[in-house]
Coordinates of C-alpha atoms in Angstrom, one line a residue:
X155 CA 138.1 85.5 120.2
X156 CA 138.4 87.6 123.2
X157 CA 141.7 89.6 123.6
X158 CA 143.5 90.2 126.8
X159 CA 141.2 93.2 127.7
X160 CA 138.0 91.1 127.3
X161 CA 137.0 92.7 123.9
X162 CA 136.8 90.9 120.6
X163 CA 139.8 91.1 118.2
X164 CA 138.8 93.1 115.1
X165 CA 135.6 94.2 116.9
X166 CA 135.2 97.3 114.8
X167 CA 135.4 95.3 111.5
X168 CA 132.9 92.8 112.9
X169 CA 130.6 95.6 113.9
X170 CA 130.9 97.2 110.5
X171 CA 130.1 93.9 108.8
X172 CA 127.1 93.4 111.0
X173 CA 125.8 96.9 110.2
X174 CA 126.4 96.3 106.5
X175 CA 124.5 93.0 106.6
X176 CA 121.6 94.8 108.5
X177 CA 121.5 97.5 105.8
X178 CA 121.6 94.8 103.1
X179 CA 118.6 93.0 104.6
X180 CA 116.7 96.2 105.1
X181 CA 117.3 97.3 101.5
X182 CA 116.2 93.9 100.2
X183 CA 113.1 93.9 102.4
X184 CA 112.0 97.4 101.4
X185 CA 112.8 96.8 97.7
X186 CA 110.8 93.6 97.7
X187 CA 107.6 95.2 98.8
X188 CA 106.5 97.0 95.6
X189 CA 106.7 93.6 93.7
X190 CA 104.5 92.0 96.4
X191 CA 102.0 94.9 96.2
X192 CA 101.9 94.6 92.4
X193 CA 101.4 90.9 92.6
X194 CA 98.4 91.2 95.0
X195 CA 97.0 94.1 93.0
X196 CA 97.1 91.9 89.8
X197 CA 95.5 89.0 91.6
X198 CA 92.6 91.2 92.7
X199 CA 92.3 92.7 89.2
X200 CA 92.3 89.3 87.6
X201 CA 89.4 88.2 89.8
X202 CA 87.1 90.9 88.4
X203 CA 85.3 89.4 85.5
X204 CA 86.1 91.2 82.2
X205 CA 82.3 91.4 81.6
X206 CA 80.8 91.9 85.1
X207 CA 77.3 92.0 83.8
X208 CA 77.6 88.7 81.9
X209 CA 78.8 86.2 84.5
X210 CA 75.9 83.8 83.9
X211 CA 76.7 83.1 80.3
X212 CA 73.6 84.8 79.1
X213 CA 73.7 87.2 76.2
X214 CA 74.1 90.9 77.1
X215 CA 70.7 92.4 77.8
X216 CA 72.2 95.7 78.9
X217 CA 74.9 96.3 76.3
X218 CA 75.7 99.8 77.7
X219 CA 76.6 98.2 81.1
X220 CA 79.5 96.1 79.7
X221 CA 82.5 96.4 82.0
X222 CA 84.7 99.4 81.2
X223 CA 87.6 98.4 83.4
X224 CA 87.1 101.4 85.7
X225 CA 86.8 99.1 88.8
X226 CA 90.0 97.3 87.9
X227 CA 91.8 100.6 87.4
X228 CA 90.8 101.8 90.9
X229 CA 92.6 98.9 92.5
X230 CA 96.1 100.0 93.2
X231 CA 99.2 99.1 95.3
X232 CA 100.2 102.1 97.4
X233 CA 103.7 103.2 98.3
X234 CA 105.8 101.2 100.7
X235 CA 105.4 102.3 104.3
X236 CA 107.7 101.6 107.1
X237 CA 105.7 100.5 110.2
X238 CA 108.6 100.1 112.5
X239 CA 112.3 99.1 112.6
X240 CA 112.6 97.1 109.4
X241 CA 108.8 96.3 109.1
X242 CA 107.4 97.4 105.7
X243 CA 103.9 97.3 104.4
X244 CA 102.1 98.0 101.1
X245 CA 98.4 98.9 101.1
X246 CA 96.5 97.2 98.3
X247 CA 92.9 98.1 97.5
X248 CA 90.8 100.9 96.1
X249 CA 92.8 104.0 95.4
X250 CA 92.6 106.9 97.9
X251 CA 90.4 109.5 96.4
X252 CA 88.2 107.0 94.6
X253 CA 84.7 108.1 94.0
X254 CA 82.0 106.9 96.4
X255 CA 80.4 105.0 93.5
X256 CA 83.6 103.0 93.1
X257 CA 83.3 101.8 96.7
X258 CA 79.7 101.0 96.3
X259 CA 80.3 99.0 93.1
X260 CA 83.2 97.1 94.6
X261 CA 81.0 96.2 97.6
X262 CA 78.0 95.2 95.5
X263 CA 80.2 93.0 93.3
X264 CA 81.9 91.4 96.3
X265 CA 78.8 90.9 98.6
X266 CA 75.9 91.1 96.2
X267 CA 72.8 93.4 96.7
X268 CA 69.1 93.5 96.6
X269 CA 67.5 96.4 94.7
X270 CA 63.9 97.5 95.7
X271 CA 61.7 100.1 94.2
X272 CA 61.6 103.5 96.0
X273 CA 59.1 105.7 94.2
X274 CA 56.9 103.0 92.6
X275 CA 55.4 99.5 93.4
X276 CA 57.8 97.7 91.1
X277 CA 61.0 98.1 89.1
X278 CA 60.6 98.5 85.3
X279 CA 63.2 97.2 82.8
X280 CA 63.1 97.0 79.0
X281 CA 65.0 94.0 77.8
X282 CA 65.2 93.2 74.1
X283 CA 62.2 95.5 73.5
X284 CA 60.1 93.7 76.1
X285 CA 58.9 95.5 79.3
X286 CA 59.5 93.5 82.4
X287 CA 58.4 94.5 85.9
X288 CA 60.0 93.1 89.1
X289 CA 59.3 93.6 92.8
X290 CA 63.0 93.5 93.5
X291 CA 66.3 92.5 91.8
X292 CA 69.1 90.5 93.3
X293 CA 72.7 90.9 92.2
X294 CA 74.6 87.8 93.2
X295 CA 77.9 88.1 95.1
X296 CA 81.0 87.4 93.0
X297 CA 83.5 87.3 95.9
X298 CA 86.4 88.6 93.8
X299 CA 88.2 90.4 96.6
X300 CA 88.0 87.6 99.2
X301 CA 89.1 85.0 96.8
X302 CA 92.0 87.1 95.7
X303 CA 93.1 87.7 99.3
X304 CA 92.8 83.9 100.0
X305 CA 95.1 83.2 97.0
X306 CA 97.4 86.1 98.0
X307 CA 97.9 84.7 101.5
X308 CA 99.1 81.4 99.9
X309 CA 101.3 82.9 97.1
X310 CA 102.7 86.1 98.7
X311 CA 105.4 84.4 100.9
X312 CA 107.0 82.7 97.9
X313 CA 106.8 85.9 95.9
X314 CA 108.4 87.8 98.7
X315 CA 111.1 85.2 99.2
X316 CA 112.1 85.2 95.5
X317 CA 112.1 89.0 95.3
X318 CA 114.0 89.4 98.5
X319 CA 116.7 87.0 97.4
X320 CA 116.9 88.8 94.1
X321 CA 117.2 92.2 95.8
X322 CA 119.6 90.9 98.5
X323 CA 122.0 89.9 95.8
X324 CA 121.9 93.3 94.1
X325 CA 122.8 95.3 97.2
X326 CA 126.3 96.8 97.0

């Protein structure tokens, strides 16, 4: 209610309460982001098949190429970044400083690739003791990253809301 001089009664307490609420919301928003980043990171990691060379159900013909988990371990959620007044972001993807081969492998698994011979007329493989020649080899796309992003777009708002409410209640 306005007082005689046109200002609000208890204006300073109202202003302090407003600032405290703003700080509480900012704290909850910032504190929620690591959980969102971890959730999206885990979605992406879960989409990478545990045995990337055996997605067709066929027995392993290249046992030395069984998935080691290296590609999964290169997918990380970065630190929380403030992009403006109360706008926070978390970068999820291949870690900074990842080797070039990690980027290539991620791209090949996501988009697929064709392999052609460079120094010979054909590619040569030894599978179960049998020599096989091929003019080119095609690695089918697995779309692990795009399917994870599609799912993250649907699930992230709820994860963010739950974590925000949890952190909002913890602020003192």
